[in-house]
Each structure stands twice: as C-alpha cells, then as structure tokens.
Coordinates of C-alpha atoms and ligand atoms in Angstrom, one line a residue:
M1 CA 16.6 31.6 -0.5
S2 CA 13.9 34.7 -2.1
S3 CA 12.0 37.7 0.0
Q4 CA 8.7 36.5 -1.7
T5 CA 9.7 32.6 -0.2
T6 CA 9.7 34.3 3.2
S7 CA 6.6 35.8 3.0
L8 CA 4.9 32.4 1.6
R9 CA 6.6 30.4 4.4
A10 CA 4.5 32.7 6.3
T11 CA 0.8 32.4 5.1
V12 CA 1.6 28.9 3.6
P13 CA 2.5 26.2 6.6
T14 CA 3.6 23.2 6.5
P15 CA 0.2 21.0 7.2
Q16 CA 0.1 20.8 11.4
P17 CA -2.8 19.9 12.3
P18 CA -4.9 22.1 11.9
C19 CA -4.1 24.4 10.0
Q20 CA -5.6 26.7 7.3
L21 CA -4.4 25.7 3.3
R22 CA -5.1 29.1 0.7
N23 CA -4.7 29.1 -2.8
F24 CA -2.3 29.8 -4.7
I25 CA -2.5 32.2 -7.5
G26 CA 0.7 34.6 -8.5
G27 CA 2.9 33.9 -6.0
Q28 CA 0.1 34.6 -3.7
A29 CA -1.7 32.6 -0.8
V30 CA -5.3 33.6 -1.2
D31 CA -8.2 33.1 1.0
G32 CA -11.1 31.6 -0.3
V33 CA -14.5 32.6 -0.7
R34 CA -15.5 29.5 1.8
T35 CA -13.9 27.3 3.9
F36 CA -14.3 23.7 4.1
T37 CA -12.6 20.5 6.7
K38 CA -9.9 18.1 5.6
V39 CA -10.9 14.9 7.7
N40 CA -7.5 12.2 8.1
P41 CA -9.3 9.2 7.2
V42 CA -6.8 7.6 9.3
D43 CA -9.0 8.4 12.9
G44 CA -11.4 10.7 11.8
S45 CA -10.2 14.0 13.1
P46 CA -9.4 17.7 11.5
I47 CA -6.0 18.4 9.5
A48 CA -7.0 21.3 7.5
E49 CA -9.6 23.9 7.0
V50 CA -9.0 24.4 3.3
H51 CA -10.3 27.8 1.4
E52 CA -12.3 27.0 -1.6
A53 CA -11.7 29.2 -5.1
G54 CA -15.0 30.8 -6.0
R55 CA -14.8 32.7 -9.7
H56 CA -13.1 35.5 -8.9
E57 CA -9.7 33.3 -7.4
V58 CA -10.5 31.5 -10.6
D59 CA -10.5 34.7 -12.6
R60 CA -7.0 35.6 -11.1
A61 CA -5.4 32.4 -11.2
V62 CA -5.8 31.9 -14.7
A63 CA -5.0 35.8 -15.2
A64 CA -1.9 35.1 -13.7
A65 CA -1.0 32.2 -15.4
R66 CA -1.6 34.0 -18.4
A67 CA 0.7 37.0 -17.5
A68 CA 3.2 34.7 -16.7
L69 CA 3.6 33.5 -20.6
D70 CA 4.2 36.7 -21.6
G71 CA 7.2 37.3 -18.6
P72 CA 10.5 35.5 -18.2
W73 CA 9.1 32.3 -18.2
G74 CA 7.7 32.2 -21.7
R75 CA 11.4 34.1 -23.1
M76 CA 13.2 31.0 -21.6
S77 CA 15.5 28.6 -23.8
V78 CA 14.6 25.1 -23.6
T79 CA 17.7 24.1 -21.4
E80 CA 17.0 27.0 -19.4
R81 CA 13.4 25.0 -18.6
A82 CA 15.2 21.7 -18.5
T83 CA 17.8 23.2 -15.5
M84 CA 14.8 24.8 -13.8
L85 CA 13.3 21.4 -14.3
R86 CA 15.9 19.9 -12.7
C87 CA 16.1 22.7 -9.2
I88 CA 12.7 21.5 -8.7
A89 CA 13.2 18.0 -8.5
D90 CA 16.3 19.0 -6.1
A91 CA 13.9 21.1 -4.0
I92 CA 11.3 18.8 -3.6
E93 CA 14.1 15.9 -2.4
R94 CA 15.8 18.3 0.3
R95 CA 11.5 18.9 1.5
T96 CA 11.0 15.1 1.4
D97 CA 10.0 15.0 4.6
D98 CA 7.5 17.6 4.4
L99 CA 6.0 16.3 1.8
V100 CA 5.2 12.8 2.8
A101 CA 3.6 14.1 6.2
A102 CA 1.3 15.7 3.7
E103 CA 0.0 12.9 1.8
V104 CA 0.1 11.0 4.8
G105 CA -1.8 13.2 6.6
D106 CA -4.9 13.5 3.8
T107 CA -4.6 9.6 2.4
G108 CA -3.4 7.8 5.6
K109 CA -1.2 5.9 3.3
P110 CA 1.8 4.1 5.0
E111 CA 4.8 6.9 5.3
T112 CA 6.8 4.4 3.5
L113 CA 5.0 3.8 0.8
A114 CA 4.6 7.7 0.2
R115 CA 8.3 8.0 0.9
D116 CA 9.3 4.9 -1.5
L117 CA 6.5 5.7 -4.4
D118 CA 5.0 9.3 -4.3
V119 CA 7.4 11.9 -3.4
A120 CA 10.6 9.7 -4.9
R121 CA 8.0 9.6 -8.5
A122 CA 7.7 14.1 -7.7
A123 CA 11.3 14.7 -8.4
A124 CA 11.9 11.8 -10.9
N125 CA 8.6 13.5 -13.1
F126 CA 11.0 16.7 -12.9
R127 CA 14.1 14.7 -13.9
A128 CA 12.5 12.3 -17.0
F129 CA 10.8 15.7 -18.5
A130 CA 13.7 17.5 -18.5
D131 CA 15.4 14.8 -20.4
I132 CA 12.8 14.8 -22.1
V133 CA 12.1 17.6 -23.4
S134 CA 16.0 18.4 -24.0
A135 CA 16.1 15.5 -26.4
A136 CA 12.8 16.3 -28.1
G137 CA 14.0 16.8 -32.4
L138 CA 11.5 18.8 -34.4
D139 CA 9.8 17.1 -37.9
S140 CA 11.8 19.1 -40.4
F141 CA 11.4 17.7 -44.5
L142 CA 13.7 18.7 -47.4
T143 CA 10.4 18.9 -50.1
E144 CA 11.3 18.3 -53.8
L145 CA 8.1 18.6 -56.0
P146 CA 8.0 17.9 -59.4
D147 CA 8.0 21.3 -61.1
G148 CA 11.5 21.6 -59.5
R149 CA 11.0 24.2 -56.5
R150 CA 12.3 23.2 -53.4
A151 CA 11.9 23.6 -49.7
L152 CA 12.6 23.4 -45.9
N153 CA 9.4 22.3 -44.2
Y154 CA 10.3 22.8 -40.4
A155 CA 7.7 22.0 -37.7
V156 CA 8.3 24.7 -34.0
R157 CA 6.6 23.7 -31.0
K158 CA 4.8 26.2 -28.6
P159 CA 3.3 26.1 -25.3
L160 CA -0.5 25.1 -25.3
G161 CA -0.6 28.3 -23.4
V162 CA -2.9 28.0 -19.9
V163 CA -2.9 24.8 -18.8
A164 CA -5.5 23.3 -16.3
V165 CA -4.6 20.7 -13.7
I166 CA -7.3 18.5 -12.5
V167 CA -6.1 15.7 -10.6
P168 CA -7.0 13.0 -8.1
W169 CA -6.6 12.2 -4.6
N170 CA -5.2 8.6 -4.6
L171 CA -1.8 9.2 -5.6
P172 CA -1.8 13.4 -5.5
L173 CA 1.9 14.1 -5.4
L174 CA 3.2 11.7 -8.2
L175 CA -0.6 12.4 -10.5
L176 CA 0.0 15.9 -10.1
T177 CA 3.5 15.8 -10.7
W178 CA 3.5 13.6 -14.1
K179 CA 1.8 16.7 -15.1
L180 CA 3.2 19.8 -13.8
A181 CA 7.0 18.1 -15.6
P182 CA 6.1 18.3 -18.9
A183 CA 3.5 21.2 -18.8
L184 CA 6.4 23.4 -17.2
A185 CA 8.8 21.3 -19.5
T186 CA 7.0 22.8 -23.0
G187 CA 6.9 25.9 -21.9
N188 CA 2.7 26.1 -20.8
T189 CA 1.4 28.0 -17.6
V190 CA -0.8 26.4 -15.6
V191 CA -3.2 26.3 -13.1
V192 CA -3.8 23.2 -10.7
K193 CA -7.2 21.9 -9.1
P194 CA -6.4 19.1 -6.1
S195 CA -8.9 17.1 -5.1
E196 CA -10.3 18.1 -2.3
E197 CA -9.3 15.1 -0.4
T198 CA -5.7 15.9 -1.0
P199 CA -5.2 19.3 -1.1
S200 CA -1.7 19.4 1.5
S201 CA 1.0 18.3 -1.0
A202 CA -0.1 20.2 -3.5
T203 CA 0.0 23.2 -1.4
L204 CA 3.2 22.8 -0.6
L205 CA 4.6 22.2 -3.8
A206 CA 3.5 25.4 -4.6
E207 CA 6.0 26.7 -2.1
I208 CA 9.3 24.6 -3.0
L209 CA 8.2 25.7 -7.0
V210 CA 9.1 29.2 -5.5
E211 CA 12.1 28.0 -3.3
A212 CA 13.5 26.3 -6.5
G213 CA 13.3 29.8 -8.3
L214 CA 10.1 29.5 -10.5
P215 CA 8.5 32.4 -11.9
V216 CA 5.9 33.7 -10.4
G217 CA 2.3 32.9 -12.0
V218 CA 3.2 29.9 -14.1
V219 CA 2.4 27.8 -11.3
N220 CA -1.2 28.2 -10.2
V221 CA -2.9 26.5 -7.3
V222 CA -7.1 26.4 -6.7
H223 CA -8.5 24.4 -4.2
G224 CA -12.6 23.2 -4.6
F225 CA -14.6 20.6 -5.6
G226 CA -15.4 19.1 -9.2
A227 CA -19.5 20.4 -9.8
D228 CA -20.2 24.2 -9.4
S229 CA -16.5 24.7 -7.5
A230 CA -13.2 25.3 -8.6
G231 CA -13.4 22.2 -10.3
E232 CA -16.0 22.9 -13.2
L233 CA -15.5 27.3 -13.2
L234 CA -11.5 26.0 -14.3
T235 CA -12.7 23.7 -17.3
T236 CA -15.8 26.1 -18.4
H237 CA -13.0 29.0 -17.8
P238 CA -12.4 31.1 -21.2
G239 CA -9.3 31.7 -20.5
I240 CA -7.9 28.1 -20.4
D241 CA -6.2 26.5 -23.4
G242 CA -6.3 22.7 -23.1
V243 CA -7.4 20.3 -20.0
T244 CA -5.2 17.4 -18.9
F245 CA -7.3 15.2 -15.9
T246 CA -6.6 12.6 -14.3
G247 CA -10.0 11.0 -12.2
E248 CA -13.0 8.9 -12.7
S249 CA -14.5 8.2 -16.0
S250 CA -17.9 10.0 -15.2
T251 CA -16.1 12.8 -14.1
G252 CA -14.1 13.0 -18.0
S253 CA -17.1 13.1 -19.9
A254 CA -18.3 16.4 -17.7
I255 CA -14.5 18.0 -18.9
M256 CA -15.5 17.1 -21.9
R257 CA -19.1 18.5 -22.1
A258 CA -17.8 21.8 -20.3
V259 CA -15.0 22.0 -23.0
A260 CA -16.7 21.5 -26.1
P261 CA -18.2 24.7 -26.6
R262 CA -14.6 26.2 -26.9
V263 CA -12.9 23.4 -27.9
R264 CA -9.8 23.1 -25.9
P265 CA -7.5 19.9 -26.3
V266 CA -8.1 17.6 -23.3
S267 CA -6.3 14.2 -22.0
F268 CA -7.7 12.2 -19.6
E269 CA -6.5 9.3 -17.7
L270 CA -9.5 7.7 -16.0
G271 CA -11.1 4.8 -14.6
G272 CA -10.0 0.9 -14.5
K273 CA -11.3 -2.5 -13.6
N274 CA -7.8 -4.6 -14.7
A275 CA -7.5 -7.4 -15.4
A276 CA -4.7 -10.2 -14.9
V277 CA -4.2 -13.5 -16.4
V278 CA -2.7 -16.5 -14.5
F279 CA -2.1 -19.2 -16.8
A280 CA -0.9 -22.8 -15.4
D281 CA 2.6 -22.6 -16.1
A282 CA 4.0 -19.0 -13.8
D283 CA 6.0 -19.3 -11.3
L284 CA 3.1 -19.6 -8.9
D285 CA 5.2 -17.7 -5.5
T286 CA 6.1 -14.8 -8.4
A287 CA 2.6 -14.9 -9.6
I288 CA 0.7 -14.2 -6.1
A289 CA 3.3 -12.0 -4.4
G290 CA 2.1 -9.8 -8.0
L291 CA -1.3 -10.5 -7.7
A292 CA -1.2 -9.3 -4.2
R293 CA 0.1 -6.6 -4.6
S294 CA -1.8 -5.0 -8.0
T295 CA -4.7 -6.0 -6.1
Y296 CA -4.2 -4.1 -2.8
L297 CA -1.5 -1.7 -3.1
N298 CA -2.7 1.9 -1.9
T299 CA -5.2 0.4 0.1
G300 CA -6.4 -1.0 -4.3
Q301 CA -7.0 2.5 -4.9
V302 CA -4.3 3.1 -8.0
C303 CA -6.4 3.5 -11.0
L304 CA -3.4 0.4 -12.6
C305 CA -5.3 -2.2 -9.5
T306 CA -6.3 -5.8 -10.3
E307 CA -9.7 -5.8 -9.7
R308 CA -10.6 -9.4 -12.0
I309 CA -8.5 -12.4 -12.4
Y310 CA -8.9 -14.9 -14.8
V311 CA -6.8 -18.2 -13.5
E312 CA -6.5 -21.3 -15.7
R313 CA -8.8 -24.6 -13.8
S314 CA -6.2 -26.9 -13.1
I315 CA -4.5 -24.0 -10.5
F316 CA -7.7 -22.1 -9.5
A317 CA -7.5 -23.2 -6.2
D318 CA -3.5 -23.0 -5.8
V319 CA -4.1 -18.8 -5.7
A320 CA -7.2 -18.6 -4.4
D321 CA -5.6 -20.0 -1.0
G322 CA -2.7 -18.1 -1.8
L323 CA -3.9 -14.9 -2.6
A324 CA -6.2 -15.0 0.7
E325 CA -3.4 -15.6 3.2
Q326 CA -1.5 -12.9 1.3
A327 CA -4.8 -11.1 1.9
A328 CA -5.1 -11.9 5.8
R329 CA -1.1 -10.8 6.1
L330 CA -1.5 -7.6 4.8
R331 CA -1.0 -5.2 8.7
L332 CA -3.1 -2.7 8.5
G333 CA -3.0 0.4 11.3
R334 CA -0.7 3.7 11.4
P335 CA 1.1 4.9 8.6
E336 CA 4.6 6.2 11.0
N337 CA 4.6 2.5 12.0
P338 CA 7.0 0.4 9.4
A339 CA 5.0 -2.5 10.1
T340 CA 1.8 -0.9 8.4
T341 CA 1.3 -2.2 4.7
T342 CA -2.2 -0.6 4.1
G343 CA -4.0 2.3 5.4
P344 CA -7.4 3.6 5.3
L345 CA -9.7 4.3 2.3
I346 CA -8.8 8.1 1.2
S347 CA -13.5 8.5 3.0
P348 CA -16.2 7.9 4.6
Q349 CA -18.1 8.5 1.0
H350 CA -15.7 5.9 -0.6
R351 CA -15.4 3.8 2.4
E352 CA -20.0 3.6 1.7
K353 CA -19.5 3.3 -2.1
V354 CA -17.0 -0.4 -1.6
L355 CA -19.0 -1.5 1.1
G356 CA -21.8 -1.2 -1.2
Y357 CA -20.0 -3.2 -3.8
F358 CA -19.2 -5.6 -1.1
E359 CA -23.1 -6.1 -0.4
L360 CA -23.7 -6.4 -3.8
A361 CA -21.0 -9.2 -4.4
R362 CA -23.0 -10.8 -1.3
E363 CA -26.6 -10.6 -3.2
E364 CA -24.7 -11.1 -6.7
G365 CA -23.6 -14.9 -5.1
A366 CA -20.0 -14.4 -4.1
T367 CA -18.3 -16.5 -1.8
V368 CA -15.9 -14.2 0.6
L369 CA -12.8 -16.3 0.4
A370 CA -10.5 -12.9 2.9
G371 CA -12.3 -9.8 4.6
G372 CA -15.8 -8.8 3.3
G373 CA -16.2 -5.6 6.2
V374 CA -14.9 -3.7 8.6
P375 CA -12.2 -4.3 10.7
T376 CA -12.4 -3.5 14.4
L377 CA -8.2 -2.2 15.2
G378 CA -8.5 -0.1 18.4
D379 CA -6.1 1.8 18.6
G380 CA -8.6 5.0 18.4
L381 CA -8.4 4.3 14.5
D382 CA -12.2 2.8 14.2
A383 CA -13.2 6.2 13.5
G384 CA -11.6 5.9 10.6
S385 CA -12.5 4.4 6.7
W386 CA -10.8 1.7 7.4
I387 CA -11.8 -1.8 5.2
E388 CA -10.7 -5.3 4.4
P389 CA -8.5 -6.0 2.2
T390 CA -11.1 -8.8 0.5
L391 CA -11.2 -11.6 -2.2
W392 CA -14.1 -13.3 -3.6
T393 CA -14.6 -16.3 -6.0
G394 CA -18.2 -17.4 -7.7
L395 CA -18.7 -14.9 -9.9
D396 CA -18.4 -14.7 -13.4
N397 CA -18.4 -11.5 -16.1
S398 CA -21.8 -10.7 -15.8
H399 CA -22.1 -9.2 -12.7
R400 CA -22.1 -6.1 -12.0
V401 CA -19.4 -6.3 -8.8
V402 CA -17.4 -7.8 -12.1
R403 CA -18.1 -5.0 -15.0
E404 CA -18.5 -1.5 -12.7
E405 CA -14.5 -0.2 -10.7
I406 CA -14.4 -0.8 -7.4
F407 CA -11.7 1.8 -6.4
G408 CA -10.6 -0.4 -3.4
P409 CA -8.9 -3.5 -1.9
V410 CA -10.8 -6.5 -3.5
A411 CA -10.1 -8.5 -6.6
A412 CA -12.5 -11.9 -7.7
L413 CA -11.0 -14.8 -9.1
I414 CA -12.1 -16.6 -12.3
P415 CA -11.4 -19.7 -13.7
F416 CA -10.8 -20.3 -17.5
D417 CA -9.9 -23.3 -19.2
T418 CA -8.9 -21.6 -22.7
E419 CA -5.5 -19.4 -23.8
E420 CA -8.3 -18.2 -26.1
E421 CA -10.9 -18.1 -23.4
A422 CA -8.8 -15.9 -21.2
I423 CA -8.5 -13.0 -23.4
A424 CA -12.1 -13.0 -24.5
L425 CA -13.0 -12.3 -20.8
A426 CA -9.9 -9.6 -20.0
N427 CA -11.8 -7.5 -23.1
D428 CA -14.8 -8.0 -22.0
T429 CA -15.4 -4.5 -20.2
D430 CA -15.9 -0.7 -21.7
Y431 CA -12.7 0.4 -19.6
G432 CA -8.9 -0.3 -21.3
L433 CA -6.4 1.1 -18.8
A434 CA -3.8 -1.7 -17.4
A435 CA -3.6 -5.8 -18.3
V436 CA -1.6 -8.1 -16.2
T437 CA -0.2 -11.5 -17.7
W438 CA 1.6 -14.3 -15.9
T439 CA 3.3 -17.1 -17.5
S440 CA 6.9 -18.3 -18.1
D441 CA 6.1 -18.9 -21.3
L442 CA 7.1 -15.5 -23.0
T443 CA 5.9 -16.1 -26.8
R444 CA 2.4 -16.7 -25.3
G445 CA 3.3 -13.6 -22.6
H446 CA 3.8 -12.0 -25.9
R447 CA 1.4 -12.8 -27.8
V448 CA -1.0 -12.4 -24.9
A449 CA -0.3 -9.3 -23.9
Q450 CA -0.6 -7.3 -27.2
R451 CA -4.0 -8.4 -27.6
M452 CA -5.3 -7.2 -24.5
R453 CA -7.5 -3.8 -25.2
V454 CA -5.3 -1.7 -23.2
G455 CA -3.1 0.8 -22.6
M456 CA -0.7 -0.8 -20.2
S457 CA -0.1 -4.4 -20.9
W458 CA 2.4 -5.7 -18.4
V459 CA 3.4 -9.6 -18.6
N460 CA 5.3 -10.9 -14.7
T461 CA 5.4 -8.1 -13.4
W462 CA 3.2 -4.9 -12.5
Y463 CA 3.4 -1.1 -12.8
L464 CA 7.0 -1.0 -13.4
R465 CA 7.6 2.3 -15.1
D466 CA 9.4 3.9 -17.8
L467 CA 8.4 8.1 -18.1
R468 CA 8.9 7.4 -21.7
S469 CA 6.5 5.0 -23.0
P470 CA 3.1 6.1 -23.4
F471 CA 0.6 6.1 -20.8
G472 CA -3.3 6.1 -20.5
G473 CA -5.6 4.1 -21.5
V474 CA -8.8 2.8 -24.2
G475 CA -12.2 2.9 -24.2
L476 CA -13.8 4.6 -21.0
S477 CA -10.5 4.5 -19.2
G478 CA -9.4 7.7 -21.2
I479 CA -8.2 10.1 -24.2
G480 CA -4.9 10.2 -25.2
R481 CA -1.3 9.6 -24.0
E482 CA 1.3 10.8 -21.7
G483 CA 4.5 9.8 -21.2
G484 CA 7.9 10.5 -22.9
H485 CA 7.6 12.6 -26.2
H486 CA 3.3 11.8 -25.8
S487 CA 2.9 14.5 -23.7
L488 CA 5.5 17.0 -25.5
E489 CA 2.9 16.3 -28.3
F490 CA -0.8 16.7 -25.7
Y491 CA 1.6 19.7 -24.1
T492 CA 2.5 21.5 -27.7
E493 CA 0.9 23.3 -30.7
P494 CA 3.3 22.5 -33.8
T495 CA 3.4 26.1 -36.6
N496 CA 5.5 24.6 -39.3
V497 CA 7.2 27.1 -41.2
C498 CA 7.9 25.7 -45.0
V499 CA 11.0 28.1 -46.9
Q500 CA 11.5 28.2 -50.0
L501 CA 15.2 27.3 -51.4
Ligands
NAD601 P1 -13.0 12.0 -9.7 O1 -13.0 12.0 -11.1 O2 -13.7 12.5 -8.7 O3 -12.2 13.7 -9.4 C1 -11.1 14.0 -9.8 C2 -10.6 15.3 -9.9 O4 -11.9 16.3 -10.3 C3 -10.9 16.1 -8.5 O5 -10.1 17.1 -8.6 C4 -12.2 16.6 -8.1 O6 -12.4 17.6 -7.9 C5 -12.0 17.0 -9.9 N1 -13.9 17.3 -10.1 C6 -14.5 16.5 -10.0 N2 -16.3 16.5 -11.1 C7 -15.6 17.4 -11.4 C8 -15.9 18.6 -12.8 N3 -17.2 18.4 -12.7 N4 -15.1 19.3 -13.5 C9 -14.2 19.7 -13.0 N5 -13.5 18.7 -11.9 C10 -14.3 18.1 -11.1 O7 -11.8 10.6 -9.3 P2 -11.3 10.6 -8.1 O8 -12.4 10.0 -7.0 O9 -11.1 11.7 -6.8 O10 -10.5 9.8 -8.2 C11 -10.7 8.5 -8.5 C12 -10.8 8.1 -10.2 O11 -9.6 8.3 -10.8 C13 -11.0 6.3 -10.1 O12 -11.9 6.6 -11.1 C14 -9.7 6.4 -10.6 O13 -9.7 4.7 -11.2 C15 -9.2 7.2 -11.6 N6 -7.2 7.4 -12.1 C16 -7.1 6.8 -13.1 C17 -5.6 7.3 -13.1 C18 -5.7 7.2 -14.4 O14 -3.8 7.2 -14.9 N7 -5.8 6.7 -15.1 C19 -5.4 7.9 -12.3 C20 -5.5 7.6 -10.9 C21 -7.2 8.0 -10.6
6OD602 O1 3.3 6.1 -12.8 C1 2.2 6.9 -13.5 O2 2.5 8.1 -13.9 C2 0.8 7.0 -13.6 N1 -0.1 8.0 -14.3 C3 0.2 5.9 -12.5 C4 -1.4 6.0 -12.5 C5 -2.2 5.5 -11.3 C6 -3.6 5.3 -11.4 O3 -3.6 5.6 -10.1

C-alpha cells in the first residue's frame, strides 16, 4: 500500500455516522464550499456531512483529470490497463463489507441486496471490461482502387479524454462502475458526480482505486447537486470531452442543452415506464414470481422495473390475486435483518412524489389490490421513507399513473385480448427502456420480444445481464448504448490511418 493511501485513509474514512465526505481531487480529499447533510432513509437520522464542490473544486477536478491524461496513465498499454482493472476488481472484493455498509447507509436497501447485486456487480464490471477491451480488434481494410492504387486503411482508437460521469442514487456503485470501468479500460480520465443522495460508495471507491494503484488524477469525485451546483458546473465545463449520464429523462434533456454549445458526445441511460406482457400459456407461478421481482426489487427503484402489466383476460384474476399475495408477503424492515426483502424509498421528497401518484391513482379510479399507503413499522423506523408495495387494477393507458414514471414499488394490471393488442399497449409510451414477455410458446416469445420498442426485451426472465450485450433505451429512455463494444465506441474516438502500399 502506498503512502498516499495512508494519508487518504486519514481524511476519507469509511462512512461511520456521522462522518465528513469530501471531494476527491488529484488524489487529495478536498473540502467543499459548504456542506449538506445526508440522511439515512431507514430512520431519518443524519449519517454524513457532504462537502459540496463549487466552481473552484470542479475546475481543479477537471484540471487534475486533464493532467493525468498526460501522465503515466496516458502511456499505459491496453494490457496494462486491463491488469489495472482486474486489480481494482480484487480491491473492491476485499472491501466488500465496507462498500455494503456505505451503500446500505445511503439507501436503506437490504444488506443482502447490496452485497449480492450492487457490490458484486461493481467488481464484475471491472473484470468484464478488462476482458472486453483486451479482446477488441480494430477496423482494417485492404483498399484496391480501379486505377491500381492499393492502400491499407486501419482505425486506431483513442480515449475521448476527460469524461464526466454523472450517476443516480438507486444502484449507486453498480451504475457508477458500469461507466467507470469502460471509461478507464479505454484510457480516459474521469470526473465523477455521484448523486447527492448517495455520496458514500463513490467516496470509498476513490480510496479503493488508490489502494489498487490507479495513478493520481485519473478518477476524481465531486459532490453536490445538479442545477446550480456541481452537476451543472461539470456539464458546462469547457474542459470536459464527453458526458455519460444515468438519471431522469428531464435531467438528460437539461444536460443536452448544457453540452450543446461545445458539441460534446453524450451517452444517456434515462427513465422508463416498462411493460410486462403475460400470456395465458405462461407458467403462472414462474410469471407471478418474476413479476413480483420486476415490480418490487429495490423498492421499485430500478430503471428496468415493471410499472405496467398487461395480462391476457382469461388469467387476469389469477395473476392479480397471485401478485397481490406476493406484494403482501414482502418484509419491510431493517437492512441488516436477513428476513428483510424491501427497504424504504431513497428520501422523504421521493416518497412525497410516489404518494402523489398513489393519490392520483385513486382519483383516476384505481382499485387498490395491495398496499396504497405508508406502513406503520415501529422499531424506530417511522421517521424513515417507508412505503407499502402497491398494486392497482381499474386503470388503462389513458391514465397519467400508467403513462408517467413513478419509480416506486407499484404497478398497474391491465387486461388484453389479443397478441396484437398486447404489443400495441406495451409500445404505447414515450419511454422505451425494457419489456418482459411471459409465455410458454417460445416462438411467440421471440416474435413479441422483437416487436417491443425498447432497448432490452426479456422473455421469461427479467434483469438477467450479459455485460457484453447492448444496454440503453429508445425515446425518452436514452441516447446510445453501453455494454460490450458499444461502451468502447462511446468512450473512444477513432482515427483512420491510410497508408498507400
Ligand atoms: P436525476 O436525474 O435527478 O439525478 C441523476 C444525477 O444527475 C444526480 O447525480 C444529480 O445530482 C445529477 N443532476 C441533476 N440535475 C442535473 C443537471 N441539471 N446537470 C447535471 N447533473 C444533474 O435522477 P435520480 O432521481 O437520481 O435517479 C432516478 C432516475 O434515474 C429515474 O428516472 C430512473 O429511471 C433513472 N435511471 C435510469 C437508468 C437507466 O439505465 N436507464 C438507471 C438508473 C436510473
Ligand atoms: O445492469 C446494468 O448494467 C444497468 N445499467 C442497470 C441499470 C439499472 C437501472 O436502475
């Protein structure tokens, strides 16, 4: 371990309530212009004072990233970078308990989920992109012109440069590393802006990157909010060569406007209003268990979560009863309790938004089959941002609660009569992120899945990932794809070399 690591440990402690979370710039923990308090959504207690970066700190972070491009990092071979990514994956695994604690403290999600999904995927992201970048080839063409000239054309790929990585709060470490790993694999340097709701795991990851031997300045972390804060300062910064962003569609739109004057590339993974379609020939037990997972995982706070469920009329009552029963069986509680399946929402503000949709659903005529309100949990939890897993019927595609992303543990069940109608209903949305088809007829599964106007179309499963495959959305759900060679393309600029032979 380097002496740098030792000094960082003194200033960037593993989060312990209440702690100070500073910006990480050029290998140093840096104070902000002011601090804000991060609250634990489980019980409303303050867990950290977070240092908000101002213009000066963002300038410093971009300058540190720019300088690192010209340092040893910029001279590393692909093989050396891949080795570094594997060291980072190992270092993440060694610090699993600390990362789980950071993620659970910020989000309130069950420890088992943080361990099995968020932290496991963080390590997997680095290993996957070490493999992907190692296996990547170059475009090359032997050119033969009618006049007899011959040439070798080949494209070399160079890093974009300094990349702004702006991420949300729902799967903080998973989504950060999903972008960081390919950005580093391709030789970029980075300024990360984690969500103001989840500053802890990014701060800890900065420390882990130093432990793994990543050169100073390659990854910098600035904390703060979006508009009029670190997010906007970063996206409008003239030293940024590209922006990769995950978050709300309206934020994506604001970031597009911010980068437009300098014409920088963007990659956007945005919101969704995802549909599931359940045909009468589906294995009902499997489908209902799958729907419960896709609706309620992470308290419905996954961009891929199902919020619209179209069910063939002959099995509508069975699916409704079965899913309502699954919703009622979910166990809300403390994250460290292994029996807990479901945590709180991320914040009181987000709960207000979701409860607003619960109220609107009633006004729009919904029948509430499960949940519908705020639970009373006792055990010191009632100051937290808890909400009941909820299920509605009695709605259709004309209702706002069926058209707008809610991002909570709730779905509307809607009947259909024909395959054509099911596809039309599922595609009747401005979003286009993910869809699921439940059927025992695999020919139908392929047919329907291909006609879904989305980036990811699952059949008889949900959120099963291969990191080499394209990930992203259409319409309001995003611009571009990441994953496998798609990520390599976003994070690099090709230069074509043509040599006359
Ligand atoms: P958000 O858009 O409010 O914030 C995301 C990040 O952007 C945060 O770090 C925030 O501080 C920053 N930000 C906000 N305004 C900004 C601005 N004007 N300029 C620069 N940065 C700004 O999203 P959220 O509430 O954190 O996350 C939930 C949303 O993210 C949902 O809509 C969800 O569907 C979406 N999401 C999409 C994917 C995907 O892969 N498609 C994955 C996860 C979450
Ligand atoms: O699994 C992934 O790679 C990914 N980007 C998931 C996004 C989940 C949205 O909340």
